[in-house]
mmCIF file of C-alpha atoms in Angstrom:
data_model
loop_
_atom_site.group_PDB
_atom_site.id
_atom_site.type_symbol
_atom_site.label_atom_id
_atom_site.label_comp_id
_atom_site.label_asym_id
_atom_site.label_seq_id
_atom_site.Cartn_x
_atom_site.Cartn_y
_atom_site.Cartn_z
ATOM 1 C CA UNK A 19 0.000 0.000 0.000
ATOM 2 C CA UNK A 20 2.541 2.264 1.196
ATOM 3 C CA UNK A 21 4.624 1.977 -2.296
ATOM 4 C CA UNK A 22 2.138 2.850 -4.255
ATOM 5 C CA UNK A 23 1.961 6.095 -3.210
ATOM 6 C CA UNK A 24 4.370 9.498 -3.153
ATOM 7 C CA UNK A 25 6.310 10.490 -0.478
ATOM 8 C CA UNK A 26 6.021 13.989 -0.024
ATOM 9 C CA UNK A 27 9.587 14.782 0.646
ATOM 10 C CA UNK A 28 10.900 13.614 -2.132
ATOM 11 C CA UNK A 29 8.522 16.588 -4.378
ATOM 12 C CA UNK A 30 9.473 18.939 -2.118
ATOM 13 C CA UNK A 31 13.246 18.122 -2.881
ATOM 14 C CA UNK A 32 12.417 18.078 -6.289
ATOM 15 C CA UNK A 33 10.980 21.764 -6.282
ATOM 16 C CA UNK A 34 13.210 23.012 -4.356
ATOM 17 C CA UNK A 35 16.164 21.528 -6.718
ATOM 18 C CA UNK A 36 14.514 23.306 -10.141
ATOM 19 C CA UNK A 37 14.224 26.758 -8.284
ATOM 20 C CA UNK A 38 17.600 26.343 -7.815
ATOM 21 C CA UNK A 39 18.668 25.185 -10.977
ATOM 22 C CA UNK A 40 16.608 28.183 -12.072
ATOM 23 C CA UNK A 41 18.569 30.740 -10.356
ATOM 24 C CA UNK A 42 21.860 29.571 -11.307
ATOM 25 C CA UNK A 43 20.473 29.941 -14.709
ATOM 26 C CA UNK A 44 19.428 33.566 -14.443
ATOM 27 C CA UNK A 45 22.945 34.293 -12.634
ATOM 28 C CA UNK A 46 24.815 33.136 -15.140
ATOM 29 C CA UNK A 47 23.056 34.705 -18.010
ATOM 30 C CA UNK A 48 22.760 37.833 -16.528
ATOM 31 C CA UNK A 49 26.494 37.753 -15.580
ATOM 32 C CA UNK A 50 27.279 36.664 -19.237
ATOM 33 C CA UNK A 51 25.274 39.616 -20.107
ATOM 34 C CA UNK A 52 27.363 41.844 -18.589
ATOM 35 C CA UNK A 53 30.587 40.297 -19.675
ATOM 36 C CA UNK A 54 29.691 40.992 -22.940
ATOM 37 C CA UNK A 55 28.713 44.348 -22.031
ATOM 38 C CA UNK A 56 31.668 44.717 -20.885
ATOM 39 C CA UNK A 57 34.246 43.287 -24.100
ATOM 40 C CA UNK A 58 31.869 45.616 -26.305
ATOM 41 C CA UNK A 59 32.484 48.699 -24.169
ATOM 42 C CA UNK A 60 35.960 47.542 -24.636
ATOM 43 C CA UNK A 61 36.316 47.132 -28.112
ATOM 44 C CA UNK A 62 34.464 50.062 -28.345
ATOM 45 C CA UNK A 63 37.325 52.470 -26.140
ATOM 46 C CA UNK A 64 40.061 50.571 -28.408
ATOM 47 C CA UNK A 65 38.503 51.247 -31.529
ATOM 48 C CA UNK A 66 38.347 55.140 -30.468
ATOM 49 C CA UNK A 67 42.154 54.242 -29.317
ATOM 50 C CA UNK A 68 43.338 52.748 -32.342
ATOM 51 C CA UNK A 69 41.710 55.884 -34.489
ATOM 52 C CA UNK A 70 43.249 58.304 -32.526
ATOM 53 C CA UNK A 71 46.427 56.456 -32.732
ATOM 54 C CA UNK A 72 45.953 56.460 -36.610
ATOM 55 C CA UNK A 73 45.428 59.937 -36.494
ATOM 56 C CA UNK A 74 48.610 60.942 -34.806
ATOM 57 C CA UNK A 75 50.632 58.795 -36.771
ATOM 58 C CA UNK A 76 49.071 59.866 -40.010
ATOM 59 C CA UNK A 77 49.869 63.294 -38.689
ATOM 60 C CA UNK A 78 53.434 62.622 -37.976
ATOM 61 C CA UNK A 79 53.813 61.261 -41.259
ATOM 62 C CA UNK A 80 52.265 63.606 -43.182
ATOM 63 C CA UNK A 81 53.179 66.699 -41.105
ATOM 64 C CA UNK A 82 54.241 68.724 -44.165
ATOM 65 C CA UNK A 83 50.629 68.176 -46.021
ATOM 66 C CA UNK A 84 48.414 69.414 -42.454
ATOM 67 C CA UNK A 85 50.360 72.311 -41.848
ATOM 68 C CA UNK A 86 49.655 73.698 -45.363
ATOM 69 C CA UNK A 87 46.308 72.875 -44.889
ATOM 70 C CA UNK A 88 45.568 74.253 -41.382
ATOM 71 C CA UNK A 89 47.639 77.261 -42.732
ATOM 72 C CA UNK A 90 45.044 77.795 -45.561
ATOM 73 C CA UNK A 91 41.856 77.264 -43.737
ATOM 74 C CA UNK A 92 43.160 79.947 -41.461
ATOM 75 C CA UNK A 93 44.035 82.171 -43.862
ATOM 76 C CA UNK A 94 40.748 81.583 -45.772
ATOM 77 C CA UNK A 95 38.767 82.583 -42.079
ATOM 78 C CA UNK A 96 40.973 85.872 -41.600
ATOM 79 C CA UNK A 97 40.568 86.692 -45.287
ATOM 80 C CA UNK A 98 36.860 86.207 -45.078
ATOM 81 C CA UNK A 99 36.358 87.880 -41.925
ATOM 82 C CA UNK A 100 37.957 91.000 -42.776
ATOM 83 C CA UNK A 101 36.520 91.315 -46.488
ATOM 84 C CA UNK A 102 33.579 89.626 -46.799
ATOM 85 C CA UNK A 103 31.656 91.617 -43.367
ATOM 86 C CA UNK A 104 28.316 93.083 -44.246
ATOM 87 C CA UNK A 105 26.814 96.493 -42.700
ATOM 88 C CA UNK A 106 23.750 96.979 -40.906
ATOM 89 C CA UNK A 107 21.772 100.040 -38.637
ATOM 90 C CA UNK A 108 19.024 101.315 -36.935
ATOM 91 C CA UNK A 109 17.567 104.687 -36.842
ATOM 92 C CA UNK A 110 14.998 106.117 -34.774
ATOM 93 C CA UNK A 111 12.567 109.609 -35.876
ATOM 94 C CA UNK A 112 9.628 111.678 -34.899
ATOM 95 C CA UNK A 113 6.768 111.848 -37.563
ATOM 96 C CA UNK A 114 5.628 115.566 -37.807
ATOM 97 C CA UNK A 115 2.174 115.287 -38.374
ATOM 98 C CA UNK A 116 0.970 111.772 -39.056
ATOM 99 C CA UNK A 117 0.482 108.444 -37.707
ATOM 100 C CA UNK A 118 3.329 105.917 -38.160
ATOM 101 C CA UNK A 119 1.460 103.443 -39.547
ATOM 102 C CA UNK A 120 1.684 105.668 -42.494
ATOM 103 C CA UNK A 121 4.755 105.421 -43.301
ATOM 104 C CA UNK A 122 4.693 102.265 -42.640
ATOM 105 C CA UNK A 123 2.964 101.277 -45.491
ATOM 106 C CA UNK A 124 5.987 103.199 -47.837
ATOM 107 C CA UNK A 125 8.474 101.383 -46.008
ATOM 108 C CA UNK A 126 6.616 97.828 -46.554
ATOM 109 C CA UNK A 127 6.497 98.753 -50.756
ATOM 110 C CA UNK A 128 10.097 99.713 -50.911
ATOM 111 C CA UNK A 129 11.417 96.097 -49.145
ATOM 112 C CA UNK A 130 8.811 94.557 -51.028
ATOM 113 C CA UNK A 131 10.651 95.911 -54.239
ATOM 114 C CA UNK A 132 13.752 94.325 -52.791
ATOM 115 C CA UNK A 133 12.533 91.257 -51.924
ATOM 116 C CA UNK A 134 11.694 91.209 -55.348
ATOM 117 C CA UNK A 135 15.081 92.497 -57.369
ATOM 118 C CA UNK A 136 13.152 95.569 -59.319
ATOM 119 C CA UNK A 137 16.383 97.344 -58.856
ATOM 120 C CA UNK A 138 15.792 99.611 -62.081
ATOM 121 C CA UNK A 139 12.405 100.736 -59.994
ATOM 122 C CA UNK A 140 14.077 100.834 -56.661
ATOM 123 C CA UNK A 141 17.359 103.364 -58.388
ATOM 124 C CA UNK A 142 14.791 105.285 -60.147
ATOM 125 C CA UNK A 143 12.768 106.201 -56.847
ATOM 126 C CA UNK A 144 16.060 106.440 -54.185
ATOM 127 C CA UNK A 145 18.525 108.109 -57.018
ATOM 128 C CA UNK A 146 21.461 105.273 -56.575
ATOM 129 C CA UNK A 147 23.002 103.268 -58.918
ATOM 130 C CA UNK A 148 21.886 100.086 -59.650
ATOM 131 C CA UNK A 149 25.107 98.294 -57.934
ATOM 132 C CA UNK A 150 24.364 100.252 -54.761
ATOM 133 C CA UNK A 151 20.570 99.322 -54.751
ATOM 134 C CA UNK A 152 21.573 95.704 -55.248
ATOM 135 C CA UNK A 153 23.124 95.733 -51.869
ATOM 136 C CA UNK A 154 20.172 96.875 -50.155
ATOM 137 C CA UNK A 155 19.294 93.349 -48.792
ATOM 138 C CA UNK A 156 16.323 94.620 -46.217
ATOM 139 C CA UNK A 157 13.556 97.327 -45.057
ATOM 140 C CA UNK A 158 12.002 96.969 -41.941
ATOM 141 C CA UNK A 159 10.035 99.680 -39.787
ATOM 142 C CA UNK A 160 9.499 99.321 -36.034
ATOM 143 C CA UNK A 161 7.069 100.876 -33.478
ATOM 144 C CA UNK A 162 7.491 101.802 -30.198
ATOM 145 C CA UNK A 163 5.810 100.573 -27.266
ATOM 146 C CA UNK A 164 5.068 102.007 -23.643
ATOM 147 C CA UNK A 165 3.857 99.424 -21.021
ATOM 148 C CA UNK A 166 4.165 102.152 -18.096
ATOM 149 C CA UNK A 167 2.379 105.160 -19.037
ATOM 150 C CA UNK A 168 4.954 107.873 -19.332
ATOM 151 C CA UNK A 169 4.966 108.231 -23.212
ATOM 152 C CA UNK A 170 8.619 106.775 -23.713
ATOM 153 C CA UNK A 171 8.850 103.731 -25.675
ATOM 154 C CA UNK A 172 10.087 100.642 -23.374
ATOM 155 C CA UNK A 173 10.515 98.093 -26.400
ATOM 156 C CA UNK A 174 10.677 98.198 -29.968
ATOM 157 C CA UNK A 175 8.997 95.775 -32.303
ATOM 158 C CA UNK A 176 9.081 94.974 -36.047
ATOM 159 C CA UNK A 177 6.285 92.295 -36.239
ATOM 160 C CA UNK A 178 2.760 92.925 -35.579
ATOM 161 C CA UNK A 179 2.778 96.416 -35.581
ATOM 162 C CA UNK A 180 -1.305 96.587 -36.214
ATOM 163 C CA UNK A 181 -1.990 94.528 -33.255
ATOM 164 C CA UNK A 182 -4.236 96.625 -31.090
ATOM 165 C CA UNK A 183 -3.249 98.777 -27.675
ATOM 166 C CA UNK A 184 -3.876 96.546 -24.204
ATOM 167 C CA UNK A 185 -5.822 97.757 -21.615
ATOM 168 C CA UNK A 186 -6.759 96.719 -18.398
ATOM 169 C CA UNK A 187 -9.133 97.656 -16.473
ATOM 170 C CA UNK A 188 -9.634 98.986 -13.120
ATOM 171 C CA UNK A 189 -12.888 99.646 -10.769
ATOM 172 C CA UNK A 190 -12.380 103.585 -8.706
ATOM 173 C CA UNK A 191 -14.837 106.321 -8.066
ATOM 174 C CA UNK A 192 -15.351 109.466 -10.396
ATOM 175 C CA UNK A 193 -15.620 112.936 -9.820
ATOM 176 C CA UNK A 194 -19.024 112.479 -8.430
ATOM 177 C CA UNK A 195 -17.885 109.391 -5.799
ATOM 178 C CA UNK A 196 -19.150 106.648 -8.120
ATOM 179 C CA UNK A 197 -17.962 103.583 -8.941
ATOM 180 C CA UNK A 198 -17.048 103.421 -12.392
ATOM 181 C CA UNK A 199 -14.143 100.944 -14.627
ATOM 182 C CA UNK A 200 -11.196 102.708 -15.779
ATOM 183 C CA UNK A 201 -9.003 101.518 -18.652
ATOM 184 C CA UNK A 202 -5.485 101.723 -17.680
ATOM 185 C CA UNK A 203 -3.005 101.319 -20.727
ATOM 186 C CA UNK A 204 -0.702 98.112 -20.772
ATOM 187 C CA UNK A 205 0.959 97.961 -24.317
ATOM 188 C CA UNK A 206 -0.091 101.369 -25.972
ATOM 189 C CA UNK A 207 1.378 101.960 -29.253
ATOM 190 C CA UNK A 208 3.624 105.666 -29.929
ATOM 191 C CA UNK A 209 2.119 107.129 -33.079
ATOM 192 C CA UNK A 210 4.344 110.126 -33.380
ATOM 193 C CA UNK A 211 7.749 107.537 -33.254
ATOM 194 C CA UNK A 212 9.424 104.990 -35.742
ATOM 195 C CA UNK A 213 12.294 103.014 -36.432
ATOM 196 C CA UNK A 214 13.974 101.843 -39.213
ATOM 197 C CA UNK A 215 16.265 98.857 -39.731
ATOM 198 C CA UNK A 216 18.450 98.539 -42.550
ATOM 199 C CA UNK A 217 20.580 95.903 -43.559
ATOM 200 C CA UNK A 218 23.264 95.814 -46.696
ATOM 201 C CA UNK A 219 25.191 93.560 -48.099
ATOM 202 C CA UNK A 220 28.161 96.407 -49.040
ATOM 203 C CA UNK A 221 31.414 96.125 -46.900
ATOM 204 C CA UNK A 222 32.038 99.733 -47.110
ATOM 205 C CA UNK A 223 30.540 101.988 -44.644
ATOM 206 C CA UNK A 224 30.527 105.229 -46.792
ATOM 207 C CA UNK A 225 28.382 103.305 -49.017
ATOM 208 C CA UNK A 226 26.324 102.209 -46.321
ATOM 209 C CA UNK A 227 25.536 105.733 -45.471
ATOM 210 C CA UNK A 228 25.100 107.055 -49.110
ATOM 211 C CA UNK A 229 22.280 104.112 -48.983
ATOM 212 C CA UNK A 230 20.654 105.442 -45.998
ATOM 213 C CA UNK A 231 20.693 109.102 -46.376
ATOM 214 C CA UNK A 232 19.155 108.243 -50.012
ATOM 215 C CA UNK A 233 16.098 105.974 -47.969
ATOM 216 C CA UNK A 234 15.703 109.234 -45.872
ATOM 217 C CA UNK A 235 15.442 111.703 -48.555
ATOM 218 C CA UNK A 236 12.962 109.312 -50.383
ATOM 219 C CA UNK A 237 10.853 109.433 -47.037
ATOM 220 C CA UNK A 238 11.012 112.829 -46.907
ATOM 221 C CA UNK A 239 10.081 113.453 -50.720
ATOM 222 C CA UNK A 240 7.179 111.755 -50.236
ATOM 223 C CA UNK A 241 4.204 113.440 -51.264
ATOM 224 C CA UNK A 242 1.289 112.493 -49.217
ATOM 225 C CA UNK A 243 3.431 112.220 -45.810
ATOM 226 C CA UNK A 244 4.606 116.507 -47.119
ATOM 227 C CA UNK A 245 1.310 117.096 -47.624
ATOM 228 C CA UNK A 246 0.841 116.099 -44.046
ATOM 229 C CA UNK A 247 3.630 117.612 -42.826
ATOM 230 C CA UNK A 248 2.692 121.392 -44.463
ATOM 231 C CA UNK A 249 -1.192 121.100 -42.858
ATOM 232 C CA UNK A 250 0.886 120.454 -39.678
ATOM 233 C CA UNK A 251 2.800 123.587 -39.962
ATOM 234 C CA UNK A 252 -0.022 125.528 -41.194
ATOM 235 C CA UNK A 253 -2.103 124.371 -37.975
ATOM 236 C CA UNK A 254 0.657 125.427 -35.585
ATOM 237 C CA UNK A 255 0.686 129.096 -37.424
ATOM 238 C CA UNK A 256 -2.835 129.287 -36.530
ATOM 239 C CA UNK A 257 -2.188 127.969 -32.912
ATOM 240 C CA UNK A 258 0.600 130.913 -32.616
ATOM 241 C CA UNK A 259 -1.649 133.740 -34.000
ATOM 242 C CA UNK A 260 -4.500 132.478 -31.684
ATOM 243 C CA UNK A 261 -2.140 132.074 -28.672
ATOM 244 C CA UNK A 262 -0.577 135.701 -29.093
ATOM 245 C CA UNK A 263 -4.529 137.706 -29.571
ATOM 246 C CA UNK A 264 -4.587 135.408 -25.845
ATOM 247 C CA UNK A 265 -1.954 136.860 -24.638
ATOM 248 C CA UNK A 266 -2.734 140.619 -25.823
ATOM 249 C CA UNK A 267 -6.199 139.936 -23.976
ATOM 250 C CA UNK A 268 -5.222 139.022 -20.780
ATOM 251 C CA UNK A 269 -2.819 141.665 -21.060
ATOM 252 C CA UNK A 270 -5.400 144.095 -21.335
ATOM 253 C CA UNK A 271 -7.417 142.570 -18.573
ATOM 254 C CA UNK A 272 -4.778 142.579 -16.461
ATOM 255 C CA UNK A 273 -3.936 145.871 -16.921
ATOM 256 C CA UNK A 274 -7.905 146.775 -16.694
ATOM 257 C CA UNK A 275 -7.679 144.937 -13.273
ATOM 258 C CA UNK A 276 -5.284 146.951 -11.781
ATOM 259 C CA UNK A 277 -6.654 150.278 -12.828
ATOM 260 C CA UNK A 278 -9.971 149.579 -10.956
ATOM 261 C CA UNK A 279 -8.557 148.272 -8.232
ATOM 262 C CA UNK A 280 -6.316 151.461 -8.303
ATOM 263 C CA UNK A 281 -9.713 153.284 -8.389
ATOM 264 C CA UNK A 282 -11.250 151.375 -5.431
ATOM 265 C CA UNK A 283 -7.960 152.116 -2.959
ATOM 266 C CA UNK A 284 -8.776 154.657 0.140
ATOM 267 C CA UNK A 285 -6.254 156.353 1.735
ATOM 268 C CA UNK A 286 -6.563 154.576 5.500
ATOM 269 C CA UNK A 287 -3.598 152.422 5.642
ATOM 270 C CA UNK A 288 -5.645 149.220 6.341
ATOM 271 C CA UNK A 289 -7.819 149.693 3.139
ATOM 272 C CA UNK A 290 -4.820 150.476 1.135
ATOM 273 C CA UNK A 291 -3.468 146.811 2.379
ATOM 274 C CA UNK A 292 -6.256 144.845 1.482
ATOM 275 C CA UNK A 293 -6.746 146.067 -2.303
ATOM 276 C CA UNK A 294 -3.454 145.706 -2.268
ATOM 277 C CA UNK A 295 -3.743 142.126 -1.171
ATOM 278 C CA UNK A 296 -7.014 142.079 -3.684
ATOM 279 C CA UNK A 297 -4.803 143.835 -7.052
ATOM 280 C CA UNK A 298 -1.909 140.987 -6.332
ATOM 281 C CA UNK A 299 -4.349 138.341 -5.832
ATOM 282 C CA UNK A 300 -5.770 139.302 -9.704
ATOM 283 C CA UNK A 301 -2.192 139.661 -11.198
ATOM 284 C CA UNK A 302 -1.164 136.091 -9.992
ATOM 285 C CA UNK A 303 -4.442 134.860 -11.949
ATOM 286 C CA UNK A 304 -3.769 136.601 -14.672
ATOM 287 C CA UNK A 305 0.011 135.608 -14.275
ATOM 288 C CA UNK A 306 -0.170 132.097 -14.880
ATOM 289 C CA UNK A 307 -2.396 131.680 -17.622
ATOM 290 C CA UNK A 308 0.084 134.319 -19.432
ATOM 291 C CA UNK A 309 2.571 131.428 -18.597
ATOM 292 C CA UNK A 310 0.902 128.847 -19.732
ATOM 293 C CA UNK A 311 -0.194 130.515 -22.965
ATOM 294 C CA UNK A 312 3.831 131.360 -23.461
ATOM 295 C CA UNK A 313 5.317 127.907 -22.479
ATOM 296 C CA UNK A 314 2.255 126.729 -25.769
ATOM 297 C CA UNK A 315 4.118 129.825 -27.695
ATOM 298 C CA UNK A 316 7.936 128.378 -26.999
ATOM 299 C CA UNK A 317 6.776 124.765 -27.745
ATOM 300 C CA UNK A 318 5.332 125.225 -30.945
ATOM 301 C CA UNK A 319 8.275 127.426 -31.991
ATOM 302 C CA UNK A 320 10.863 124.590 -31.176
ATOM 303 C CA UNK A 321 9.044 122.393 -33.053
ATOM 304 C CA UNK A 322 8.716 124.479 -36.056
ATOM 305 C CA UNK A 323 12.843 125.669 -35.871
ATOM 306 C CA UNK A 324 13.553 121.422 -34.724
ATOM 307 C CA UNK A 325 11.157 119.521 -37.515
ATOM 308 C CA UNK A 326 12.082 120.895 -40.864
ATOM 309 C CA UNK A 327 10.777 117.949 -42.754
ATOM 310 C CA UNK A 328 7.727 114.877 -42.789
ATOM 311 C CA UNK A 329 10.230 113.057 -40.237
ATOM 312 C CA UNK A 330 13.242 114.214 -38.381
ATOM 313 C CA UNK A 331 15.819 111.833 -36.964
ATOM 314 C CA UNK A 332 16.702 111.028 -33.219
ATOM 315 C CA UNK A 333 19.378 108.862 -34.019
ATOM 316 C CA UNK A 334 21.002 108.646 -36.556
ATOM 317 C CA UNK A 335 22.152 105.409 -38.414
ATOM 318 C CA UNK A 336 25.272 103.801 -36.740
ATOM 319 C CA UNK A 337 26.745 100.994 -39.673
ATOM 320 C CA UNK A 338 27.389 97.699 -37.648
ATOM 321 C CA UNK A 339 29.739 95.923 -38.848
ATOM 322 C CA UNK A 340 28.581 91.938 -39.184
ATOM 323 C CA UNK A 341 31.578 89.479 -39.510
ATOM 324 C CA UNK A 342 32.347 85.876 -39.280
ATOM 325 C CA UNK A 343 32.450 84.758 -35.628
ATOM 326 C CA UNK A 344 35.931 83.434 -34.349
ATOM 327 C CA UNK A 345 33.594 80.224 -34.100
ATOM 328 C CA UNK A 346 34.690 79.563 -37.849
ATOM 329 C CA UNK A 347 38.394 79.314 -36.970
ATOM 330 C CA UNK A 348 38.111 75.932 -35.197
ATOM 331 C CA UNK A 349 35.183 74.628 -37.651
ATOM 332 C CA UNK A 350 37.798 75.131 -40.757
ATOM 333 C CA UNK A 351 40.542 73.530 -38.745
ATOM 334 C CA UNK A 352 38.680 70.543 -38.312
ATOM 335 C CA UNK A 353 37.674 70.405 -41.444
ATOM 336 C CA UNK A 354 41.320 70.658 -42.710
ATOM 337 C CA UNK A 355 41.364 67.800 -40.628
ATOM 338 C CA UNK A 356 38.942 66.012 -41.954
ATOM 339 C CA UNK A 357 40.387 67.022 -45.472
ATOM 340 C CA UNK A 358 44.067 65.694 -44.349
ATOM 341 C CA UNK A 359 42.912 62.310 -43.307
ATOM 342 C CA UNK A 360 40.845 61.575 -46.869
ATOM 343 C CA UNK A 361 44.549 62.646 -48.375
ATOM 344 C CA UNK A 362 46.109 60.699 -46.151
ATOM 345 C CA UNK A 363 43.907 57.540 -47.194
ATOM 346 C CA UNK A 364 44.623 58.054 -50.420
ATOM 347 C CA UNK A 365 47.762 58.367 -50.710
ATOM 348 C CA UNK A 366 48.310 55.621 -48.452
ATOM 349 C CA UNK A 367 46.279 52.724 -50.161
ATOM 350 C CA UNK A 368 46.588 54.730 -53.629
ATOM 351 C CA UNK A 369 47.772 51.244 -55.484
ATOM 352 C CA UNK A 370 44.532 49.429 -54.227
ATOM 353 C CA UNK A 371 42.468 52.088 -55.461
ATOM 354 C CA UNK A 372 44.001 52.067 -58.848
ATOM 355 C CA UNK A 373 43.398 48.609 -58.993
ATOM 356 C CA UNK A 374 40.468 48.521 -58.316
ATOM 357 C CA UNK A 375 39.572 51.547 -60.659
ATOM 358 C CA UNK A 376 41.196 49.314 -63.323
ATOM 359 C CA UNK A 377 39.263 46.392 -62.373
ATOM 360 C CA UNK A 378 35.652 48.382 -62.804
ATOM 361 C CA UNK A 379 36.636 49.707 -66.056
ATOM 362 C CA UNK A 380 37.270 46.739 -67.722
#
């Protein structure tokens, strides 16, 4: 009866002798994993070795043929840096009695025309030669933008110049202690400002300027953005004729004032005093709006005797000089490296290649 049956500590033995069996077979493939890890890493660093060796040796054996060549590729760099830099500048200006935008639509036709290579068109309207229009690579106008209120342009942009002033608002009480919204201004576009950006592909920076000062004098030739500017003037010649018959009235009140209260003046000492204090009370009104109505006078007369023309520069155009980086020196030394070791293979297993050259041709 009894050997019939299984003895249960002989299948325990059993299982426990395949788990083991088991685990001696994920040990050693895991550690034969890592050996080979291990001899590719290693054949891996001696490739890299072995290379570098070959490079030093091809070097040293060749030394003649890689200084000539790392002496032309730097020669090539300093030639190219020091002849083949472009110029480049920004201007800012005030527009004297129009909107910007205005003249940004001139400024978008004339680098459309040079996007485009009319050159004939383009020398016609700036009066340059051809080869100096042909250098004009770029156009761009910018706008200034004030993000804190005082009028002053905190950033410049020359993309999405239409996009439309920011506002935020914020709740306060009115004149009459109600509580109303107020818009205060985040991004608020300057009208009466602009920006130009040219860039050239001349290396000489008299040229550079002719090219500028000839975009300038186009702008300022302009007929619609003159016709602007002479209403501008005109309006400010009315604003000075109106401002001076001011000035003559108050004047006249003033000196109207001073009779009656001349008039009015006892002779007790205490009344005397106190149309005294009356008479200077009147002048000082009288005073200020005279001062006002004169600072209006002075303005308009600077900016008549400043703004001669449609648009009148800030700052001038400053040529920046654009030149290959010293980036470019090591970049052309490796690649008179690079061009070294093909040489160097050549010359080196030059009878196989022959060979096989022959071979394919026949």
């Amino acid at each position: 009866m009894t050997s019939g049956t299984n003895n249960p500590t002989e299948n325990t033995s059993k299982d426990s002798l395949s788990h083991s069996t088991e685990e001696i077979d994920l040990l050693s493939l895991f550690s034969s994993f890592c050996k080979n890890i291990s001899k590719g890493f290693i054949a891996i660093f001696k490739a890299i070795g072995m290379f570098f060796v070959w490079i030093l040796n091809s070097i040293l054996r060749h030394f003649v043929l890689f200084l000539i060549l790392f002496a032309l590729s730097i020669s090539i760099v300093f030639f190219l840096r020091h002849q083949n830099h472009t110029y480049e500048g920004e201007c800012s200006f005030n527009c004297n009695g129009f909107d910007n935008l205005l003249l940004d639509t001139e400024i978008s036709k004339l680098d459309h025309l040079i996007q485009n290579h009319n050159t004939l068109v383009l020398s016609s309207m700036l009066q340059l030669p051809q080869e100096s229009v042909k250098k004009i690579t770029s156009i761009h106008m910018g706008i200034g933008i004030d993000t804190d209120g005082d009028l002053v342009a905190n950033e410049i942009t020359y993309k999405k110049k239409y996009r439309a002033n920011l506002y935020e608002e914020i709740k306060g009480k009115s004149k009459d202690m109600e509580e109303k919204f107020f818009q205060k201004p985040l991004r608020v576009r300057l009208p009466n400002t602009g920006y130009l950006y040219i860039t050239t592909s001349t290396n000489n920076a008299n040229e550079f300027n002719t090219i500028t000062q000839s975009i300038i004098k186009y702008i300022n030739k302009n007929s619609f953005l003159t016709a602007c500017f002479q209403s501008h003037i005109n309006i400010n010649l009315l604003l000075l004729q109106e401002y001076a018959k001011q000035i003559q009235m108050l004047d006249s009140l003033q000196i109207i004032e001073y009779i009656e209260n001349s008039r009015r003046a006892q002779p007790t000492g205490s009344t005397i005093i106190y149309t005294a204090n009356a008479d200077n009370k009147g002048k000082q009104l009288f005073h200020a709006d005279i001062l006002a109505l004169n600072e209006k006078e002075n303005n308009i007369h600077s900016d008549l005797a400043i703004n001669k023309s449609p648009i009148t520069i800030l700052s001038n155009f400053y040529p920046i000089s654009r030149q290959l980086s010293f980036a470019t020196y090591p970049l052309m030394l490796l690649f008179s490296l690079l061009i070294g070791l093909l040489l160097c293979l050549i010359m080196d297993h030059h009878k196989a290649i022959i060979q096989y050259i022959q071979k394919q041709q026949k």
